[in-house]
């Protein structure tokens, strides 16, 4: 895929790569700056897709690009922060060996301010609500200014919001995705996949926390295996370590990493022309056509 872009820091990439490469950066974006955001970077030279890097926070992604491996077993939680978009893209370029063509993000974005539910949210809820995959309602506070700043930051670097009618040939795009319906397609499920750490008590109300950890690890493993059928290098997320944690909160880093990889997979499907846009000319949520 060829991109011709001039960002606020100058021309990041023009022309045709040799060999041609498609690079996707995916963000499982937290709606507040206090929570960490998972990131995945994937690339293809036409011979298959590989996982270049995965990290459970902006800081750990930048550190990884600087040569520091992600310590998935660290006891302290990974922290949230407001992202510096230019630094994130520079780090991605350093890791992948080329500039990013497509950014996928699990966060409400639009070409106009977001104050309430959008056509995209309503359409997703109509199509997927019966399968347990309705959307949360965005408002002026969440993601609010943070979401607007992320959208504006990518816009300054040449990434346009992919709305209904946008095609993969119009890269570089900033594309909103939603992991829940994507997982229906990835895992061939009829109903919402129970993998959210914060909802484990609702999923398994009679189980103790350690047993809920075991249940979540089993679901994480199934997602990990399915992603491994798409991306080489998926072992960068050491899913076996997730079975050894002692608290549910320690699982959150794995959930965020897997969500980011699912977002990356939707980007792959988009590049392949196998996604559907739900929404209008101001905002769209993109889902695999077979969801």
mmCIF file of C-alpha atoms in Angstrom:
data_model
loop_
_atom_site.group_PDB
_atom_site.id
_atom_site.type_symbol
_atom_site.label_atom_id
_atom_site.label_comp_id
_atom_site.label_asym_id
_atom_site.label_seq_id
_atom_site.Cartn_x
_atom_site.Cartn_y
_atom_site.Cartn_z
ATOM 1 C CA UNK A 1 0.000 0.000 0.000
ATOM 2 C CA UNK A 2 1.374 3.406 -0.928
ATOM 3 C CA UNK A 3 0.795 6.508 1.158
ATOM 4 C CA UNK A 4 1.689 10.089 0.368
ATOM 5 C CA UNK A 5 1.510 12.156 3.516
ATOM 6 C CA UNK A 6 2.931 15.344 4.922
ATOM 7 C CA UNK A 7 2.462 15.546 8.673
ATOM 8 C CA UNK A 8 3.223 18.480 10.918
ATOM 9 C CA UNK A 9 6.755 17.131 11.334
ATOM 10 C CA UNK A 10 7.428 16.986 7.582
ATOM 11 C CA UNK A 11 7.120 14.291 4.969
ATOM 12 C CA UNK A 12 7.077 10.981 6.802
ATOM 13 C CA UNK A 13 6.888 8.775 3.704
ATOM 14 C CA UNK A 14 6.295 9.164 0.000
ATOM 15 C CA UNK A 15 6.537 6.725 -2.854
ATOM 16 C CA UNK A 16 6.543 2.951 -3.128
ATOM 17 C CA UNK A 17 8.302 0.725 -0.625
ATOM 18 C CA UNK A 18 10.682 -1.956 -1.869
ATOM 19 C CA UNK A 19 9.298 -4.462 -1.161
ATOM 20 C CA UNK A 20 5.782 -2.972 -0.833
ATOM 21 C CA UNK A 21 4.581 -3.167 2.766
ATOM 22 C CA UNK A 22 1.328 -2.433 4.553
ATOM 23 C CA UNK A 23 1.634 -1.323 8.181
ATOM 24 C CA UNK A 24 -1.288 -1.079 10.607
ATOM 25 C CA UNK A 25 -1.197 0.480 14.067
ATOM 26 C CA UNK A 26 -4.072 -0.529 16.339
ATOM 27 C CA UNK A 27 -5.166 1.118 19.593
ATOM 28 C CA UNK A 28 -7.494 -0.312 22.211
ATOM 29 C CA UNK A 29 -7.873 3.248 23.414
ATOM 30 C CA UNK A 30 -8.876 4.043 26.981
ATOM 31 C CA UNK A 31 -11.564 6.711 27.200
ATOM 32 C CA UNK A 32 -9.675 8.483 30.009
ATOM 33 C CA UNK A 33 -5.995 9.378 30.382
ATOM 34 C CA UNK A 34 -5.776 7.522 33.717
ATOM 35 C CA UNK A 35 -6.308 4.077 32.163
ATOM 36 C CA UNK A 36 -3.745 2.338 29.931
ATOM 37 C CA UNK A 37 -4.208 1.831 26.210
ATOM 38 C CA UNK A 38 -3.167 -1.379 24.466
ATOM 39 C CA UNK A 39 -1.301 -1.061 21.162
ATOM 40 C CA UNK A 40 -0.511 -3.530 18.390
ATOM 41 C CA UNK A 41 1.628 -2.984 15.315
ATOM 42 C CA UNK A 42 1.292 -5.420 12.409
ATOM 43 C CA UNK A 43 2.748 -5.472 8.908
ATOM 44 C CA UNK A 44 2.652 -7.423 5.662
ATOM 45 C CA UNK A 45 4.947 -7.476 2.636
ATOM 46 C CA UNK A 46 2.444 -9.561 0.715
ATOM 47 C CA UNK A 47 3.666 -12.916 1.991
ATOM 48 C CA UNK A 48 1.662 -12.888 5.220
ATOM 49 C CA UNK A 49 0.921 -10.733 8.230
ATOM 50 C CA UNK A 50 3.285 -10.522 11.173
ATOM 51 C CA UNK A 51 2.936 -9.025 14.606
ATOM 52 C CA UNK A 52 5.720 -6.451 14.887
ATOM 53 C CA UNK A 53 5.006 -5.261 18.426
ATOM 54 C CA UNK A 54 2.359 -5.392 21.145
ATOM 55 C CA UNK A 55 2.307 -3.332 24.333
ATOM 56 C CA UNK A 56 -0.261 -2.716 27.094
ATOM 57 C CA UNK A 57 0.300 1.066 27.367
ATOM 58 C CA UNK A 58 1.615 4.068 25.463
ATOM 59 C CA UNK A 59 4.689 4.281 27.705
ATOM 60 C CA UNK A 60 5.572 0.608 27.288
ATOM 61 C CA UNK A 61 5.148 0.897 23.500
ATOM 62 C CA UNK A 62 7.549 3.853 23.342
ATOM 63 C CA UNK A 63 9.998 2.042 25.624
ATOM 64 C CA UNK A 64 9.783 -1.054 23.423
ATOM 65 C CA UNK A 65 10.634 1.029 20.368
ATOM 66 C CA UNK A 66 13.665 2.306 22.283
ATOM 67 C CA UNK A 67 14.871 -1.256 22.851
ATOM 68 C CA UNK A 68 13.247 -2.169 26.176
ATOM 69 C CA UNK A 69 11.214 -5.384 26.166
ATOM 70 C CA UNK A 70 7.732 -5.326 27.665
ATOM 71 C CA UNK A 71 7.771 -6.849 31.125
ATOM 72 C CA UNK A 72 4.419 -8.603 31.083
ATOM 73 C CA UNK A 73 5.071 -10.120 34.512
ATOM 74 C CA UNK A 74 5.744 -6.845 36.312
ATOM 75 C CA UNK A 75 3.804 -6.528 39.544
ATOM 76 C CA UNK A 76 2.939 -2.855 39.179
ATOM 77 C CA UNK A 77 0.015 -2.077 36.883
ATOM 78 C CA UNK A 78 0.693 -0.417 33.555
ATOM 79 C CA UNK A 79 -0.310 3.226 33.795
ATOM 80 C CA UNK A 80 -2.372 5.436 31.533
ATOM 81 C CA UNK A 81 -1.402 8.708 29.921
ATOM 82 C CA UNK A 82 -2.472 11.108 27.210
ATOM 83 C CA UNK A 83 -0.664 10.058 24.035
ATOM 84 C CA UNK A 84 1.813 12.074 22.016
ATOM 85 C CA UNK A 85 0.612 10.986 18.571
ATOM 86 C CA UNK A 86 3.729 12.068 16.710
ATOM 87 C CA UNK A 87 5.949 10.081 19.077
ATOM 88 C CA UNK A 88 3.692 7.037 18.812
ATOM 89 C CA UNK A 89 3.878 7.132 15.005
ATOM 90 C CA UNK A 90 7.636 7.680 15.063
ATOM 91 C CA UNK A 91 8.015 4.673 17.370
ATOM 92 C CA UNK A 92 5.828 2.573 15.069
ATOM 93 C CA UNK A 93 7.908 3.583 12.055
ATOM 94 C CA UNK A 94 11.109 2.674 13.881
ATOM 95 C CA UNK A 95 9.743 -0.752 14.821
ATOM 96 C CA UNK A 96 8.164 -1.629 11.476
ATOM 97 C CA UNK A 97 10.729 -0.072 9.160
ATOM 98 C CA UNK A 98 8.195 2.121 7.383
ATOM 99 C CA UNK A 99 5.430 4.576 8.029
ATOM 100 C CA UNK A 100 1.982 3.532 9.208
ATOM 101 C CA UNK A 101 -0.667 3.241 6.474
ATOM 102 C CA UNK A 102 -3.718 2.676 8.649
ATOM 103 C CA UNK A 103 -4.651 3.305 12.272
ATOM 104 C CA UNK A 104 -7.524 1.362 13.821
ATOM 105 C CA UNK A 105 -8.918 2.513 17.131
ATOM 106 C CA UNK A 106 -11.509 1.230 19.583
ATOM 107 C CA UNK A 107 -12.811 4.659 20.575
ATOM 108 C CA UNK A 108 -15.621 6.880 19.268
ATOM 109 C CA UNK A 109 -14.195 9.246 16.634
ATOM 110 C CA UNK A 110 -15.911 11.562 14.168
ATOM 111 C CA UNK A 111 -15.422 14.508 11.867
ATOM 112 C CA UNK A 112 -17.500 16.628 14.268
ATOM 113 C CA UNK A 113 -17.716 16.979 18.082
ATOM 114 C CA UNK A 114 -19.227 13.963 19.853
ATOM 115 C CA UNK A 115 -21.775 14.828 22.544
ATOM 116 C CA UNK A 116 -24.175 11.875 22.462
ATOM 117 C CA UNK A 117 -24.940 8.655 20.589
ATOM 118 C CA UNK A 118 -24.149 8.762 16.889
ATOM 119 C CA UNK A 119 -25.771 7.063 13.929
ATOM 120 C CA UNK A 120 -22.866 4.604 14.056
ATOM 121 C CA UNK A 121 -23.646 3.608 17.654
ATOM 122 C CA UNK A 122 -27.341 3.193 16.931
ATOM 123 C CA UNK A 123 -26.769 1.113 13.804
ATOM 124 C CA UNK A 124 -24.326 -1.220 15.552
ATOM 125 C CA UNK A 125 -26.807 -1.712 18.380
ATOM 126 C CA UNK A 126 -29.596 -2.539 15.932
ATOM 127 C CA UNK A 127 -27.480 -5.020 13.969
ATOM 128 C CA UNK A 128 -25.564 -6.626 16.855
ATOM 129 C CA UNK A 129 -27.612 -5.838 19.969
ATOM 130 C CA UNK A 130 -29.441 -9.155 19.789
ATOM 131 C CA UNK A 131 -26.064 -10.879 19.949
ATOM 132 C CA UNK A 132 -24.986 -8.965 23.063
ATOM 133 C CA UNK A 133 -22.813 -6.437 21.227
ATOM 134 C CA UNK A 134 -24.501 -3.059 21.633
ATOM 135 C CA UNK A 135 -22.222 -0.045 22.012
ATOM 136 C CA UNK A 136 -21.558 2.184 24.998
ATOM 137 C CA UNK A 137 -22.942 5.710 24.730
ATOM 138 C CA UNK A 138 -20.276 8.378 24.215
ATOM 139 C CA UNK A 139 -20.794 11.876 25.545
ATOM 140 C CA UNK A 140 -19.021 15.196 25.873
ATOM 141 C CA UNK A 141 -16.939 13.918 28.809
ATOM 142 C CA UNK A 142 -16.112 10.357 27.700
ATOM 143 C CA UNK A 143 -14.108 10.185 25.540
ATOM 144 C CA UNK A 144 -14.669 13.912 25.311
ATOM 145 C CA UNK A 145 -11.613 16.102 24.945
ATOM 146 C CA UNK A 146 -9.222 13.150 25.050
ATOM 147 C CA UNK A 147 -10.930 11.522 22.078
ATOM 148 C CA UNK A 148 -10.970 14.803 20.168
ATOM 149 C CA UNK A 149 -7.264 15.357 20.833
ATOM 150 C CA UNK A 150 -6.383 11.856 19.615
ATOM 151 C CA UNK A 151 -8.443 12.382 16.446
ATOM 152 C CA UNK A 152 -6.876 15.815 15.884
ATOM 153 C CA UNK A 153 -3.399 14.463 16.567
ATOM 154 C CA UNK A 154 -3.706 11.788 13.909
ATOM 155 C CA UNK A 155 -5.304 14.348 11.601
ATOM 156 C CA UNK A 156 -2.249 16.566 11.861
ATOM 157 C CA UNK A 157 -0.178 13.595 10.752
ATOM 158 C CA UNK A 158 -2.339 13.074 7.675
ATOM 159 C CA UNK A 159 -4.814 10.435 8.914
ATOM 160 C CA UNK A 160 -8.429 11.137 7.948
ATOM 161 C CA UNK A 161 -11.409 9.663 9.791
ATOM 162 C CA UNK A 162 -12.796 6.777 7.746
ATOM 163 C CA UNK A 163 -16.521 7.429 7.414
ATOM 164 C CA UNK A 164 -19.209 5.610 5.486
ATOM 165 C CA UNK A 165 -18.135 5.586 1.856
ATOM 166 C CA UNK A 166 -14.406 5.601 2.571
ATOM 167 C CA UNK A 167 -12.448 2.836 0.850
ATOM 168 C CA UNK A 168 -9.148 1.189 1.699
ATOM 169 C CA UNK A 169 -7.525 2.851 -1.319
ATOM 170 C CA UNK A 170 -7.884 6.229 0.399
ATOM 171 C CA UNK A 171 -5.242 5.595 3.067
ATOM 172 C CA UNK A 172 -3.889 6.771 5.403
ATOM 173 C CA UNK A 173 -7.070 6.421 7.433
ATOM 174 C CA UNK A 174 -8.034 6.598 11.079
ATOM 175 C CA UNK A 175 -10.643 3.882 11.366
ATOM 176 C CA UNK A 176 -12.977 3.193 14.297
ATOM 177 C CA UNK A 177 -13.492 -0.472 15.156
ATOM 178 C CA UNK A 178 -15.342 -2.414 17.832
ATOM 179 C CA UNK A 179 -13.805 -5.660 19.144
ATOM 180 C CA UNK A 180 -17.020 -7.313 20.355
ATOM 181 C CA UNK A 181 -18.666 -7.885 16.941
ATOM 182 C CA UNK A 182 -15.226 -8.519 15.436
ATOM 183 C CA UNK A 183 -14.737 -11.408 17.853
ATOM 184 C CA UNK A 184 -18.004 -12.942 16.666
ATOM 185 C CA UNK A 185 -16.376 -13.327 13.258
ATOM 186 C CA UNK A 186 -12.884 -14.210 14.472
ATOM 187 C CA UNK A 187 -14.134 -17.020 16.727
ATOM 188 C CA UNK A 188 -17.270 -17.928 14.747
ATOM 189 C CA UNK A 189 -19.485 -17.199 17.750
ATOM 190 C CA UNK A 190 -23.187 -16.457 17.768
ATOM 191 C CA UNK A 191 -23.112 -14.337 20.936
ATOM 192 C CA UNK A 192 -20.814 -11.871 22.692
ATOM 193 C CA UNK A 193 -17.544 -13.428 23.866
ATOM 194 C CA UNK A 194 -17.107 -13.223 27.696
ATOM 195 C CA UNK A 195 -13.550 -11.949 28.016
ATOM 196 C CA UNK A 196 -13.766 -8.618 29.862
ATOM 197 C CA UNK A 197 -11.958 -8.736 33.210
ATOM 198 C CA UNK A 198 -14.205 -6.115 34.780
ATOM 199 C CA UNK A 199 -17.321 -8.162 34.014
ATOM 200 C CA UNK A 200 -16.075 -11.550 35.164
ATOM 201 C CA UNK A 201 -18.384 -11.589 38.214
ATOM 202 C CA UNK A 202 -21.350 -11.036 35.915
ATOM 203 C CA UNK A 203 -20.188 -13.852 33.625
ATOM 204 C CA UNK A 204 -19.566 -16.371 36.430
ATOM 205 C CA UNK A 205 -21.335 -15.101 39.597
ATOM 206 C CA UNK A 206 -20.883 -18.262 41.657
ATOM 207 C CA UNK A 207 -17.158 -18.683 40.986
ATOM 208 C CA UNK A 208 -14.376 -17.427 43.245
ATOM 209 C CA UNK A 209 -11.839 -14.942 41.780
ATOM 210 C CA UNK A 210 -9.208 -17.629 41.119
ATOM 211 C CA UNK A 211 -11.693 -19.741 39.178
ATOM 212 C CA UNK A 212 -12.786 -16.670 37.225
ATOM 213 C CA UNK A 213 -9.118 -16.107 36.333
ATOM 214 C CA UNK A 214 -9.068 -19.637 34.959
ATOM 215 C CA UNK A 215 -12.198 -19.035 32.900
ATOM 216 C CA UNK A 216 -10.829 -15.780 31.486
ATOM 217 C CA UNK A 217 -7.517 -17.410 30.655
ATOM 218 C CA UNK A 218 -9.331 -20.095 28.672
ATOM 219 C CA UNK A 219 -11.159 -17.441 26.644
ATOM 220 C CA UNK A 220 -7.964 -15.408 26.202
ATOM 221 C CA UNK A 221 -6.229 -18.526 24.917
ATOM 222 C CA UNK A 222 -8.915 -19.148 22.309
ATOM 223 C CA UNK A 223 -8.595 -15.562 21.067
ATOM 224 C CA UNK A 224 -4.791 -15.873 21.083
ATOM 225 C CA UNK A 225 -4.934 -19.063 18.986
ATOM 226 C CA UNK A 226 -7.322 -17.488 16.459
ATOM 227 C CA UNK A 227 -5.085 -14.423 16.112
ATOM 228 C CA UNK A 228 -2.105 -16.727 15.682
ATOM 229 C CA UNK A 229 -3.785 -18.084 12.567
ATOM 230 C CA UNK A 230 -3.600 -14.558 11.115
ATOM 231 C CA UNK A 231 -0.364 -13.124 12.503
ATOM 232 C CA UNK A 232 3.046 -14.665 12.989
ATOM 233 C CA UNK A 233 4.868 -13.440 16.080
ATOM 234 C CA UNK A 234 1.772 -13.628 18.274
ATOM 235 C CA UNK A 235 3.878 -15.171 21.054
ATOM 236 C CA UNK A 236 4.909 -11.609 21.925
ATOM 237 C CA UNK A 237 1.819 -11.722 24.121
ATOM 238 C CA UNK A 238 2.832 -14.496 26.594
ATOM 239 C CA UNK A 239 -0.682 -15.736 27.214
ATOM 240 C CA UNK A 240 0.521 -18.617 29.409
ATOM 241 C CA UNK A 241 1.619 -16.067 32.022
ATOM 242 C CA UNK A 242 -1.991 -14.937 32.340
ATOM 243 C CA UNK A 243 -2.860 -18.264 33.969
ATOM 244 C CA UNK A 244 -0.329 -17.621 36.736
ATOM 245 C CA UNK A 245 -1.573 -14.249 37.998
ATOM 246 C CA UNK A 246 -3.007 -14.023 41.485
ATOM 247 C CA UNK A 247 -5.472 -11.164 40.934
ATOM 248 C CA UNK A 248 -8.050 -10.351 38.316
ATOM 249 C CA UNK A 249 -6.626 -6.861 37.848
ATOM 250 C CA UNK A 250 -3.333 -8.387 36.711
ATOM 251 C CA UNK A 251 -5.187 -9.863 33.723
ATOM 252 C CA UNK A 252 -6.159 -6.460 32.345
ATOM 253 C CA UNK A 253 -2.870 -6.022 30.438
ATOM 254 C CA UNK A 254 -3.565 -9.213 28.477
ATOM 255 C CA UNK A 255 -7.137 -8.160 27.725
ATOM 256 C CA UNK A 256 -5.909 -4.802 26.395
ATOM 257 C CA UNK A 257 -3.202 -6.435 24.276
ATOM 258 C CA UNK A 258 -5.635 -8.927 22.743
ATOM 259 C CA UNK A 259 -8.158 -6.156 22.082
ATOM 260 C CA UNK A 260 -5.473 -4.185 20.248
ATOM 261 C CA UNK A 261 -4.640 -7.221 18.120
ATOM 262 C CA UNK A 262 -8.318 -7.762 17.330
ATOM 263 C CA UNK A 263 -8.460 -4.105 16.244
ATOM 264 C CA UNK A 264 -5.432 -4.771 14.029
ATOM 265 C CA UNK A 265 -7.190 -7.796 12.533
ATOM 266 C CA UNK A 266 -10.186 -5.642 11.570
ATOM 267 C CA UNK A 267 -7.681 -3.361 9.838
ATOM 268 C CA UNK A 268 -6.388 -6.346 7.880
ATOM 269 C CA UNK A 269 -9.940 -7.171 6.835
ATOM 270 C CA UNK A 270 -10.431 -3.536 5.808
ATOM 271 C CA UNK A 271 -7.351 -3.650 3.592
ATOM 272 C CA UNK A 272 -8.717 -6.870 2.088
ATOM 273 C CA UNK A 273 -12.054 -5.195 1.327
ATOM 274 C CA UNK A 274 -13.930 -7.401 3.792
ATOM 275 C CA UNK A 275 -15.450 -4.887 6.221
ATOM 276 C CA UNK A 276 -18.767 -3.075 6.498
ATOM 277 C CA UNK A 277 -19.144 0.512 7.700
ATOM 278 C CA UNK A 278 -22.016 1.247 10.084
ATOM 279 C CA UNK A 279 -22.822 4.944 10.433
ATOM 280 C CA UNK A 280 -22.924 8.009 8.198
ATOM 281 C CA UNK A 281 -20.722 10.686 6.629
ATOM 282 C CA UNK A 282 -19.517 11.943 10.046
ATOM 283 C CA UNK A 283 -18.565 8.669 11.729
ATOM 284 C CA UNK A 284 -18.518 4.942 11.057
ATOM 285 C CA UNK A 285 -17.738 1.789 13.039
ATOM 286 C CA UNK A 286 -16.120 -0.840 10.832
ATOM 287 C CA UNK A 287 -16.821 -4.546 11.330
ATOM 288 C CA UNK A 288 -15.813 -7.680 9.414
ATOM 289 C CA UNK A 289 -18.416 -8.495 6.785
ATOM 290 C CA UNK A 290 -18.799 -11.996 8.205
ATOM 291 C CA UNK A 291 -19.528 -10.837 11.774
#
